[in-house]
Coordinates of C-alpha atoms and ligand atoms in Angstrom, one line a residue:
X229 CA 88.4 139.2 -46.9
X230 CA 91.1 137.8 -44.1
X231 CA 89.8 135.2 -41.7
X232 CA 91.9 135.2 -38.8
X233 CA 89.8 132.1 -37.4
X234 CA 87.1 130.5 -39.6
X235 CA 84.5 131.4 -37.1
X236 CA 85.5 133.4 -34.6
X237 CA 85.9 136.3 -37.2
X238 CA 83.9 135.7 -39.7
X239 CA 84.9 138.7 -42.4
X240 CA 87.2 141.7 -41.9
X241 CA 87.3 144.5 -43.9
X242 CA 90.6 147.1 -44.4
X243 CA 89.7 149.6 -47.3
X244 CA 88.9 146.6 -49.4
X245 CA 85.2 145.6 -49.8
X246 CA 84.1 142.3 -50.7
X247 CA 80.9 143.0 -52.5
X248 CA 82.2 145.1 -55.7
X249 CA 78.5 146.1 -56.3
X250 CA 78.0 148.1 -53.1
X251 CA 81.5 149.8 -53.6
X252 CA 81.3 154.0 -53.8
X253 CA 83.5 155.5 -55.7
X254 CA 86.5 156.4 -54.3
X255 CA 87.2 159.7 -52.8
X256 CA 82.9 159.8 -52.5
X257 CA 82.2 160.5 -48.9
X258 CA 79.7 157.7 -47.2
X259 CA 76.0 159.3 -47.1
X260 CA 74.1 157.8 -44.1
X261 CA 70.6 156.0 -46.2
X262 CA 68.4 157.4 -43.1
X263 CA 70.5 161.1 -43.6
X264 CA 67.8 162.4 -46.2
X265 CA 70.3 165.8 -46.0
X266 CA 73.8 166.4 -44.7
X267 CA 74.9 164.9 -41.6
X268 CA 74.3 167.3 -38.4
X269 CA 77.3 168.9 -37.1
X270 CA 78.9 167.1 -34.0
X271 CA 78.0 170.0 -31.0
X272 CA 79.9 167.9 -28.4
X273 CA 80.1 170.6 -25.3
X274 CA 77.9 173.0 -25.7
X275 CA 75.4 173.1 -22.6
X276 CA 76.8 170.1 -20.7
X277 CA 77.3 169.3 -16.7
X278 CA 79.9 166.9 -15.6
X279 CA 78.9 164.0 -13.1
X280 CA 81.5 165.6 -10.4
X281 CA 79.7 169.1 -10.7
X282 CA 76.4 167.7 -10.8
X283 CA 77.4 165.5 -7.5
X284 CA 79.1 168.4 -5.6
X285 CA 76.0 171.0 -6.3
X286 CA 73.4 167.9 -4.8
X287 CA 75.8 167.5 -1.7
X288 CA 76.4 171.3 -1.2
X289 CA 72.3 171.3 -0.8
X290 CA 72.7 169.0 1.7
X291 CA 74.7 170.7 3.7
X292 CA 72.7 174.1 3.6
X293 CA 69.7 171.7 4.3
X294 CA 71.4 170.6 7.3
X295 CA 72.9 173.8 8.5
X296 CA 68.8 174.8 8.4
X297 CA 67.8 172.4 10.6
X298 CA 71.3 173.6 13.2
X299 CA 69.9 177.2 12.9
X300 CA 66.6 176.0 13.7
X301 CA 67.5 173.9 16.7
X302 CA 68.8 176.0 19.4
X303 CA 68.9 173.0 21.9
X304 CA 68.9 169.2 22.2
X305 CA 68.4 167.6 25.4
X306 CA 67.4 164.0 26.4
X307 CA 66.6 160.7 24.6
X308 CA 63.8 162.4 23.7
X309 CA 65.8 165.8 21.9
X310 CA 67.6 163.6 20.3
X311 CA 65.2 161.2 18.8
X312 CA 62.9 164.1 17.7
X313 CA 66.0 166.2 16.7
X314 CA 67.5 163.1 14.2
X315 CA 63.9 162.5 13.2
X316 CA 63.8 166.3 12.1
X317 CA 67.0 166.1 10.2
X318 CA 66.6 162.9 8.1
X319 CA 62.9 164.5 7.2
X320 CA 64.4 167.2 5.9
X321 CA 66.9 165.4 3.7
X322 CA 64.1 163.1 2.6
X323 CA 62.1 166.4 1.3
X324 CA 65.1 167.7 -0.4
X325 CA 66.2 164.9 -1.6
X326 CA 63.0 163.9 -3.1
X327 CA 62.9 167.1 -5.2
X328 CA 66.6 166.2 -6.5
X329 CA 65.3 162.5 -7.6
X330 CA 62.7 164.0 -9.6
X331 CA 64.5 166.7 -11.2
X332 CA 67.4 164.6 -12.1
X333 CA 64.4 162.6 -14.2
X334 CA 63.0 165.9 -15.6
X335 CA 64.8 165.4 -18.9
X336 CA 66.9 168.3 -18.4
X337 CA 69.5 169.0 -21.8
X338 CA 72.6 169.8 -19.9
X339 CA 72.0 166.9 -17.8
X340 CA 70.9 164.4 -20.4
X341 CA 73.9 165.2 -22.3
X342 CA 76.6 165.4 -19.9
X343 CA 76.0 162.8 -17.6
X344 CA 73.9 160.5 -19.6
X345 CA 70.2 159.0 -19.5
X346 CA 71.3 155.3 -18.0
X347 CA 73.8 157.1 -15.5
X348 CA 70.8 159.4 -14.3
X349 CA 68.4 156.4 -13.9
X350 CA 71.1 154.5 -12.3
X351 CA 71.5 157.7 -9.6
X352 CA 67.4 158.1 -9.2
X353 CA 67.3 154.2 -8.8
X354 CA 69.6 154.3 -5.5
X355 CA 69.1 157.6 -4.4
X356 CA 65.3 156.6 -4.3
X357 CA 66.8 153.7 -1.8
X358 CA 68.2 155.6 0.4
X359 CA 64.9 158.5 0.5
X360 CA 62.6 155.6 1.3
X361 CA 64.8 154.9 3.9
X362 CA 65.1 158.4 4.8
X363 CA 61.4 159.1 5.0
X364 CA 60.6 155.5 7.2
X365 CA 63.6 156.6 9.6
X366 CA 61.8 160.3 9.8
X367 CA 58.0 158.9 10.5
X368 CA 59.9 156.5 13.6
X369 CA 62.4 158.6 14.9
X370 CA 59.5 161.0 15.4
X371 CA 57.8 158.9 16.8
X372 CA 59.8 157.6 19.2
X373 CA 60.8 161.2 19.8
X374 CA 57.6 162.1 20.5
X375 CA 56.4 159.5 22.7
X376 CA 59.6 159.9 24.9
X377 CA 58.8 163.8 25.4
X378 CA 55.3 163.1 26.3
X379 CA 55.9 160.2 28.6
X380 CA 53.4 157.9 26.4
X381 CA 53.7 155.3 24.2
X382 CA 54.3 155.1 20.6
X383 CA 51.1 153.5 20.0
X384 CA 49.2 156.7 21.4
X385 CA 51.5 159.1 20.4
X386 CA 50.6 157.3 16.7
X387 CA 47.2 158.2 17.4
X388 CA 47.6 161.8 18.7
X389 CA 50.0 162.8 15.7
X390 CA 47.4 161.5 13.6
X391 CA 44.4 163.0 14.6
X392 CA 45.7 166.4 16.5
X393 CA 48.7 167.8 14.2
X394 CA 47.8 169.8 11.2
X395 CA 48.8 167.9 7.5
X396 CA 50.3 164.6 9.1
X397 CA 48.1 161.9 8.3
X398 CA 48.3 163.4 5.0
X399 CA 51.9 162.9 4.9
X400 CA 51.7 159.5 6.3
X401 CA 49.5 158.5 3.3
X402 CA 52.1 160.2 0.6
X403 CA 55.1 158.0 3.2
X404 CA 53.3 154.8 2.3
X405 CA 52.4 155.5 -1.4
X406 CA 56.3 156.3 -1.3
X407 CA 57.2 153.0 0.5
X408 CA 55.0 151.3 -1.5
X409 CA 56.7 152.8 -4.8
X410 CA 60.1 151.5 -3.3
X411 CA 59.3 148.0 -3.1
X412 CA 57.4 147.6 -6.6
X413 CA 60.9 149.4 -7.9
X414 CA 63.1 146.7 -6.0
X415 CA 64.7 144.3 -8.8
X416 CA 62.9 140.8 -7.8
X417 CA 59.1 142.9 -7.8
X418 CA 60.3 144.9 -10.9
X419 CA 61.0 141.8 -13.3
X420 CA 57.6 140.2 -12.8
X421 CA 55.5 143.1 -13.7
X422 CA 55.0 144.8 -17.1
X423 CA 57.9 147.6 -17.8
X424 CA 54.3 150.4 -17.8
X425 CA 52.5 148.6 -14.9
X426 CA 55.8 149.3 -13.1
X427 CA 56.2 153.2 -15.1
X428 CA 52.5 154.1 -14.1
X429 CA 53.1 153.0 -10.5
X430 CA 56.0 155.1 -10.2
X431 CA 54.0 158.2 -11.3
X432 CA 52.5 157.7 -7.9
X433 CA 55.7 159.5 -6.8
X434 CA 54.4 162.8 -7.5
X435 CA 51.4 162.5 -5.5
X436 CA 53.6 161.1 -2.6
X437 CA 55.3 164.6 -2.5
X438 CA 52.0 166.9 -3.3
X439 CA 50.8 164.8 -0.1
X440 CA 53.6 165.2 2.3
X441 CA 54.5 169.0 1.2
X442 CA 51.9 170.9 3.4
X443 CA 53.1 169.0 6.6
X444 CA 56.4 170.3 6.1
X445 CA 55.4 173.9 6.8
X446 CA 53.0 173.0 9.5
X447 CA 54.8 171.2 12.3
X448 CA 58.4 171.8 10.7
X449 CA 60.7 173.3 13.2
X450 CA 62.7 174.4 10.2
X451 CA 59.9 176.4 8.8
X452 CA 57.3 177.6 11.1
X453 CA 58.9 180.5 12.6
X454 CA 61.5 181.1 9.4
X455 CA 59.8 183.0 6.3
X456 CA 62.7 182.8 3.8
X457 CA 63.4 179.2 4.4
X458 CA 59.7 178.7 3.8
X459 CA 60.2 180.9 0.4
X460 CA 63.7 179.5 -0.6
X461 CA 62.1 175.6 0.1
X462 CA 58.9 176.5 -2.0
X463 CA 60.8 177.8 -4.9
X464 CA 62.8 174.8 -5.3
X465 CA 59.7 172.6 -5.6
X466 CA 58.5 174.8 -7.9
X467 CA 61.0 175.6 -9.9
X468 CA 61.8 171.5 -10.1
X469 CA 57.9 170.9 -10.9
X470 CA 58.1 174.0 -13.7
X471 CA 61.4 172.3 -15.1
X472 CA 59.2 168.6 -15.4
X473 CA 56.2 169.7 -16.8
X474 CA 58.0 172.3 -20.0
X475 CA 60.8 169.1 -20.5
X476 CA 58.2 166.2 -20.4
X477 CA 55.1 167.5 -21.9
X478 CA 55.6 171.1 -23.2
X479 CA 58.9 170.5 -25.1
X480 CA 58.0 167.6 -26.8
X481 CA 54.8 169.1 -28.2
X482 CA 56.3 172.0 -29.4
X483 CA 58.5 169.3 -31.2
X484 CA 55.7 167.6 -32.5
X485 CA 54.2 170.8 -34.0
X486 CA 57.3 172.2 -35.1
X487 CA 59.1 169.2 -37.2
X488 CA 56.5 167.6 -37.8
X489 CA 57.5 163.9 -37.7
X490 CA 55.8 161.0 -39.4
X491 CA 56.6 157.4 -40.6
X492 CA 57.9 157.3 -44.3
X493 CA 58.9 153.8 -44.4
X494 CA 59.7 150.6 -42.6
X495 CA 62.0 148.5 -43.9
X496 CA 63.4 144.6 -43.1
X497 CA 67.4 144.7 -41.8
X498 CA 66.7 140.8 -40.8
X499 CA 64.9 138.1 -38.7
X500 CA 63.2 140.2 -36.5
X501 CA 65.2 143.6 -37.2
X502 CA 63.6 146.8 -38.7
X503 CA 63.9 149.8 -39.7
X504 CA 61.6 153.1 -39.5
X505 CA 62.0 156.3 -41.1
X506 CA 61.0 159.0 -39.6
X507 CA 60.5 161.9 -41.6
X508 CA 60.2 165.8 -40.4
X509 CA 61.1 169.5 -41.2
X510 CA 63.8 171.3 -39.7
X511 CA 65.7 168.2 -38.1
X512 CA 68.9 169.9 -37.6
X513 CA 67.6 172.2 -35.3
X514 CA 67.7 169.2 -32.7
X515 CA 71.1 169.1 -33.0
X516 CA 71.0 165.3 -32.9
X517 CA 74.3 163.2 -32.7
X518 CA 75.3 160.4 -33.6
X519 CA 74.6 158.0 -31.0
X520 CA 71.7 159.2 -29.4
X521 CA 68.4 158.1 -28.7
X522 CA 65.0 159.6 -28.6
X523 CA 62.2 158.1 -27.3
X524 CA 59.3 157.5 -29.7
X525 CA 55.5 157.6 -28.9
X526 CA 53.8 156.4 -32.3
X527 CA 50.2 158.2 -32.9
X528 CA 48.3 154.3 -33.8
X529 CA 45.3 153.8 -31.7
X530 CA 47.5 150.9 -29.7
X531 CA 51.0 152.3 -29.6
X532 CA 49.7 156.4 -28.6
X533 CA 50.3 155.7 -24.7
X534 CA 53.8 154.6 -24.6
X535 CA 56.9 156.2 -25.2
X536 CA 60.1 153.6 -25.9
X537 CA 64.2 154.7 -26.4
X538 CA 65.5 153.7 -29.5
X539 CA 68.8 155.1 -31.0
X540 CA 69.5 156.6 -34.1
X541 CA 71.0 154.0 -36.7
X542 CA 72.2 156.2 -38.8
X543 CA 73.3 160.2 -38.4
X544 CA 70.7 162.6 -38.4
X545 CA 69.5 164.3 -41.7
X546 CA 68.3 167.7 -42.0
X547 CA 64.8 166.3 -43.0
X548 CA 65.1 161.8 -42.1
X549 CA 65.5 159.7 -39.0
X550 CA 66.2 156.4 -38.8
X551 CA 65.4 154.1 -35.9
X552 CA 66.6 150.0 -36.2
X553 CA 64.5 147.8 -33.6
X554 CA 64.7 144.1 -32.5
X555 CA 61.2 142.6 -31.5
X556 CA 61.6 141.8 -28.0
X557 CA 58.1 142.3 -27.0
X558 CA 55.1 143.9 -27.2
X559 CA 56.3 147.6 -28.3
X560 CA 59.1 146.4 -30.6
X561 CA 57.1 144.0 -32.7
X562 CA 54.0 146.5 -33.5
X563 CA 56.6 148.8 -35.0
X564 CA 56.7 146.4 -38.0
X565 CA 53.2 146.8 -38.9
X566 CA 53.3 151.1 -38.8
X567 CA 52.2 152.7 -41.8
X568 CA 53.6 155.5 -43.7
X569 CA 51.9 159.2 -42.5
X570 CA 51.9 157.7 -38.9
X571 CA 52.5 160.7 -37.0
X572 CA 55.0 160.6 -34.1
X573 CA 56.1 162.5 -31.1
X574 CA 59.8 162.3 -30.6
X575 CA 61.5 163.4 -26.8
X576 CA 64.5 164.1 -27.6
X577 CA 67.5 163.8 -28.2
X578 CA 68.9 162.3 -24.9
X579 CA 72.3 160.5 -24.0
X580 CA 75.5 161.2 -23.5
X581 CA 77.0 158.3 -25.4
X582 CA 78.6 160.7 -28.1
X583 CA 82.3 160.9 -29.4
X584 CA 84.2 164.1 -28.0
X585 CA 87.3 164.8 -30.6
X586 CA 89.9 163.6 -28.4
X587 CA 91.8 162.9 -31.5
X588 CA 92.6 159.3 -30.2
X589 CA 91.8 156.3 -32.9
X590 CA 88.2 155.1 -31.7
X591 CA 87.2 151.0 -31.1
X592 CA 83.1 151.0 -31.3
X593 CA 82.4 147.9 -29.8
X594 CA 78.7 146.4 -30.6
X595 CA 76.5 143.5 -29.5
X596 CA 73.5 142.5 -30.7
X597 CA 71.1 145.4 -31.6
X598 CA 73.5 147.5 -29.5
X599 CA 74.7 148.0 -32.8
X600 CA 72.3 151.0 -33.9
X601 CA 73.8 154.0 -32.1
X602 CA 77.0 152.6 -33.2
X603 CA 76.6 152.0 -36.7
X604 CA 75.6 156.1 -36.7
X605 CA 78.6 156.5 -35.2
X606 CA 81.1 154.6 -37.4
X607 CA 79.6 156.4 -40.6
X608 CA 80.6 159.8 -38.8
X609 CA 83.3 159.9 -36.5
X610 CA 86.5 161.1 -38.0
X611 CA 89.9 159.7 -37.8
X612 CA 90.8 156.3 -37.3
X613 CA 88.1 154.5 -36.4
X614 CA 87.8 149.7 -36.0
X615 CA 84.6 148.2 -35.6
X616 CA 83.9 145.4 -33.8
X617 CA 80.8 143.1 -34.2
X618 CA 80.1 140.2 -32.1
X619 CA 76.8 137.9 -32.3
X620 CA 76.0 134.5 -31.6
X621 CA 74.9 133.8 -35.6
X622 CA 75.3 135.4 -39.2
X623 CA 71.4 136.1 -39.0
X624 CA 71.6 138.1 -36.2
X625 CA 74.2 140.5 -38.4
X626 CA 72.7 143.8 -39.4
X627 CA 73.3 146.4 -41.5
X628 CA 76.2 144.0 -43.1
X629 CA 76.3 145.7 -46.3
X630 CA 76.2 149.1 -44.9
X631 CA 79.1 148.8 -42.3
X632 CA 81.2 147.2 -45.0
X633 CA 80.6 150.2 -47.5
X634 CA 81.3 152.7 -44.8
X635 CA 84.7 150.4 -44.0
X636 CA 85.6 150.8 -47.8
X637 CA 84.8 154.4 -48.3
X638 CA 86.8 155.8 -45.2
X639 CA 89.7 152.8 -44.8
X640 CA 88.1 151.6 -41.6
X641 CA 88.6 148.3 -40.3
X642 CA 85.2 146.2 -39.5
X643 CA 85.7 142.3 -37.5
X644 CA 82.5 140.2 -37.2
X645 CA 82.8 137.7 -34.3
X646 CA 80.6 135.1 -35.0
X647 CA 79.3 132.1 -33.1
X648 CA 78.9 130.6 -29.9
X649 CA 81.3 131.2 -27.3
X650 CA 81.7 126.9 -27.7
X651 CA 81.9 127.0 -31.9
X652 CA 84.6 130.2 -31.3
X653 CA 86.1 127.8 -28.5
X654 CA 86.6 130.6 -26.2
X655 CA 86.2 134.4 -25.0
X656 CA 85.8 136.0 -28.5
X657 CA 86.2 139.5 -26.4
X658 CA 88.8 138.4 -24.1
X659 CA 92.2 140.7 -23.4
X660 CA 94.3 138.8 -25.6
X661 CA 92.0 138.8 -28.5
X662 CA 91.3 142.7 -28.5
X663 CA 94.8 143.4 -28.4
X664 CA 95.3 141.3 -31.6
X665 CA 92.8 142.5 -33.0
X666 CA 93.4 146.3 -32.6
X667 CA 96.7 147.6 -32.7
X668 CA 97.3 150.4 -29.5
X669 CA 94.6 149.2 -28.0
X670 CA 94.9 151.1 -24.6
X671 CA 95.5 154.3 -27.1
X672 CA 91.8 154.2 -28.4
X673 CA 88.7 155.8 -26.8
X674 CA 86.2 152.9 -26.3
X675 CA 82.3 152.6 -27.2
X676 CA 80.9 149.8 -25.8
X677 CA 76.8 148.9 -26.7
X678 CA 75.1 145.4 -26.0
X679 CA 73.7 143.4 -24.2
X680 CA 74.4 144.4 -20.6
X681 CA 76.2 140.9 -19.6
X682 CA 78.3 141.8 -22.9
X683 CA 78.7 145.4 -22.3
X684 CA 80.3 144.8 -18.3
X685 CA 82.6 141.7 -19.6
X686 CA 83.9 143.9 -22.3
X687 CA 84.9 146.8 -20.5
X688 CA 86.2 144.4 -17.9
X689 CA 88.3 142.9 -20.4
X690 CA 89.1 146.3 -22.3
X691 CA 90.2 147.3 -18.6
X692 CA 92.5 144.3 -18.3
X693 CA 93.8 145.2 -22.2
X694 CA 95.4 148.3 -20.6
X695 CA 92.1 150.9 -21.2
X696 CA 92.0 153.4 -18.8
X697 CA 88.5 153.2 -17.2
X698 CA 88.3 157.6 -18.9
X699 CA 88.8 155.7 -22.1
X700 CA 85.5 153.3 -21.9
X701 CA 82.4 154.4 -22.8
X702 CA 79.3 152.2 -22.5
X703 CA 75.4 152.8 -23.0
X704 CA 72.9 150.6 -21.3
X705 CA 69.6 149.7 -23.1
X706 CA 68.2 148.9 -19.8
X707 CA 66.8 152.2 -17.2
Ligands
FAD813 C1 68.9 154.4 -24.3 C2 68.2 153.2 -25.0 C3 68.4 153.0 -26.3 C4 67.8 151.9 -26.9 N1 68.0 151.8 -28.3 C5 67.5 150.7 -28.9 C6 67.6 150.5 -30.3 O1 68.3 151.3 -31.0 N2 67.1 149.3 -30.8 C7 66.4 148.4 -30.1 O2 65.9 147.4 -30.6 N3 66.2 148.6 -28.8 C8 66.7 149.7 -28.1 N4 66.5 149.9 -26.8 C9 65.7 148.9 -26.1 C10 64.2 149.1 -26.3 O3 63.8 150.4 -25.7 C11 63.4 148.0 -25.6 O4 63.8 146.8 -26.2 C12 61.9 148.3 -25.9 O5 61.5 149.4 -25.3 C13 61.2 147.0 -25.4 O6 59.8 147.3 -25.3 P1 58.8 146.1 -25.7 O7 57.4 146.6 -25.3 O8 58.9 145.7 -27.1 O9 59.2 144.9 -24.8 P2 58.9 144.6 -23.2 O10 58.9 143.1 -23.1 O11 57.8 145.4 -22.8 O12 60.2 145.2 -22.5 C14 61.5 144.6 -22.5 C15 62.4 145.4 -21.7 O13 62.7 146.7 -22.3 C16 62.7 147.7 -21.4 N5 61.6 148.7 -21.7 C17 60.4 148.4 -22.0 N6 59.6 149.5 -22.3 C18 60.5 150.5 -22.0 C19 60.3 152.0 -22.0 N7 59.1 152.5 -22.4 N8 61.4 152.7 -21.7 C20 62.5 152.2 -21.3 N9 62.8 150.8 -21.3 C21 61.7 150.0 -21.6 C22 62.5 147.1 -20.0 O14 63.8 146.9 -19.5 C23 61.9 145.8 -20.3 O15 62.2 144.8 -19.3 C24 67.1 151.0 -26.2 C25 66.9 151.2 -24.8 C26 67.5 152.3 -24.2 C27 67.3 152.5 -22.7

């Protein structure tokens, strides 16, 4: 062992491993404990979407949505022409982009693995901003429109759209439920209310859109007279609503009945750290990687409702998964008392927080329980690979043993930064530090998982080092 400061960095690890009892033999590769079989191939590639792509497809819609609304709008004239023309647009946006928000949340593979579950969620989070915006400027602008045209107020042109046009007070209910969605989703309502009160409001969503759909067709300029817009604008919502229901709710059953899954064990890691084992048939078939997630609905009479992410601790086997959860509430604490022959269903895998073979040396750089998709990781990965471990105490180290057996059996290099940032006396993660600590730093291809104020100080700071921004990879455990 080399302590470079008593307890800054508590143990370090080069080949050598300090606990001759867990040694392998040499030459014997590491075998994952969770990895009942061999380790899953790495399928990096294979059916993915890049963010640019994805981006440039969603504005390209736009545009054709916009050039609809120019084909369907021969002439604008007066305050009025314009208020109702504007109005027209922006609705039109807010039904298309409405359709995008939800597919981009219909667990979609090439999606979920090339742009990344937390990056998708981030995307659906301020695109929703800017449709509730988009839908509240619609409802006035036609308004105002309207009343203008008429020669009447708003307040009676309220009334009259209400009452005398086909589908619209319909649509005004599914505006409000959306409005209403919007502000229960805004950060200071959000972290007052349960994370399911606040999932089982947002379902509301899909009524929203059911309620506003018909109005579209109705008194939209865009549609009423043109019969393939009205075909091309029903197939997307269809084709969107096919694409959630097979991903959400067909897919994972057929999961369920195909492999199978079911606790085989649940096992202490440390003060409020465990381990499940998930057993199942045919688990390569998921093609599972190393540092992935799935989320987990547990069959128990209190836990069936839920679903919860948790990553993969250790790389997938062909017939064992392993899951390693801190108790942070409710969910995470129950999973200490499941029994063996629970069955499960598991939606997955998700994320894009995978190594590509660059052939760079790799930094995996963990926090807290954001050490489970890394630990997977560090037992897989080939090449040159330095682990770095930061928590505030020695108890809140997991998986010690492991991560110092995997160091000896492949030469890696594991650092434990220990303590407070006032018993380290300082930034354990700051610019300075990671450069000692890992030679080329700004060569290596960075995984960062932790806590999120951990996660953006270290990239920060890895960015400072001399790490291309390409070169940092971070998962949040926060949608
Ligand atoms: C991609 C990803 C991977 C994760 N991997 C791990 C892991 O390997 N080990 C681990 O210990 N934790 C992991 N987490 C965090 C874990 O999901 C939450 O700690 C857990 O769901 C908390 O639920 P609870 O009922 O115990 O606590 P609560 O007190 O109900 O929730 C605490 C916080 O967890 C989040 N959360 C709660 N329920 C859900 C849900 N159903 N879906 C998404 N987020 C939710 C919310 O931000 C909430 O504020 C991961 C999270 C994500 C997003």
């Amino acid at each position: 062992m080399t302590s470079l400061t008593r307890r800054s960095v508590a143990a370090r690890h080069s080949g050598a491993n300090p606990h001759p009892g867990t040694r392998p033999h040499p030459g014997t590769p590491y075998r994952a404990p969770a990895a009942g079989g061999r380790p899953v191939p790495n399928r990096k590639g294979s059916g993915r979407v890049g963010p640019r792509g994805v981006l440039s497809v969603i504005g390209l819609g736009a545009v054709a949505v916009i050039a609809l609304w120019w084909h369907s709008t021969p002439d604008v004239s007066g305050l009025g022409g314009w208020l109702t023309g504007a109005g027209e647009v922006l609705g039109l946006l807010a039904g298309y982009g409405v359709v995008i928000l939800v597919a981009l949340m219909a667990r979609l593979p090439p999606l979920e693995r090339g742009i990344g579950t937390d990056r998708l969620a981030r995307w659906h989070a301020m695109g929703g901003r800017y449709i509730v915006s988009l839908v509240v400027a619609h409802g006035l602008l036609i308004l105002w429109g309207y009343a203008v045209e008429a020669h009447t107020t708003v307040v009676s042109e309220t009334a009259a759209l209400l009452t005398q046009y086909p589908d619209v007070l319909m649509a005004t209910v599914g505006g409000f439920l959306l409005l209403g969605v919007g502000l229960v989703s805004m950060r200071a309502a959000r972290q007052r209310m349960r994370y399911e009160t606040w999932y089982y409001l947002h379902l509301y969503t899909y009524l929203a859109i059911a309620l506003a759909f018909s109005h579209q067709f109705a008194v939209g300029q865009a549609f009423i007279s043109n019969l393939a817009a009205r075909f091309w604008w029903s197939a997307m919502y269809l084709t969107v609503a096919v694409l959630v229901l097979w991903y959400r709710v067909a897919v994972p059953l057929r999961a369920f009945a195909r492999h199978e899954f079911k606790v085989i064990g649940v096992k202490g890691e440390g003060p409020g750290v465990i381990s499940v084992y998930i057993g199942g048939s045919h688990l390569d078939e998921l093609a599972a990687e190393p540092g992935q997630f799935f989320r987990w609905r547990f069959l128990t009479r209190s836990l069936w409702w839920s679903s919860h992410p948790y990553s993969l601790s250790a790389a997938p086997g062909t017939d064992v998964l392993r899951i390693t959860v801190k108790d942070l509430g409710d969910h995470s604490q129950a999973l200490s008392r499941l029994r063996p022959g629970t069955r499960v269903i598991a939606e997955g895998p998700y994320g894009a927080f995978t190594a590509g073979g660059t052939g760079r040396g790799v930094l995996l750089l963990a926090g807290g329980v954001g050490i489970t998709p890394l630990r997977a990781m560090f037992a897989t990965l080939p090449g040159a690979v330095t682990l770095i471990y930061r928590a505030s105490s020695e108890q809140e180290i997991v998986f010690r043993d492991e991560l110092d057996a995997i160091a000896a059996a492949r030469g890696a290099t594991v650092y434990y930064l220990v303590g407070t940032r006032a018993e380290i006396g300082g930034d354990p993660l700051s610019p300075r530090m990671l450069r000692s600590l890992v030679p080329a730093l700004d060569q290596q291809e960075v995984y960062v998982c932790g806590p999120s104020g951990m996660t953006s100080a270290a990239v920060e700071a890895l960015h400072a080092a001399g790490v291309p921004r390409r070169q940092i990879h971070f998962e949040s455990f926060e949608f």
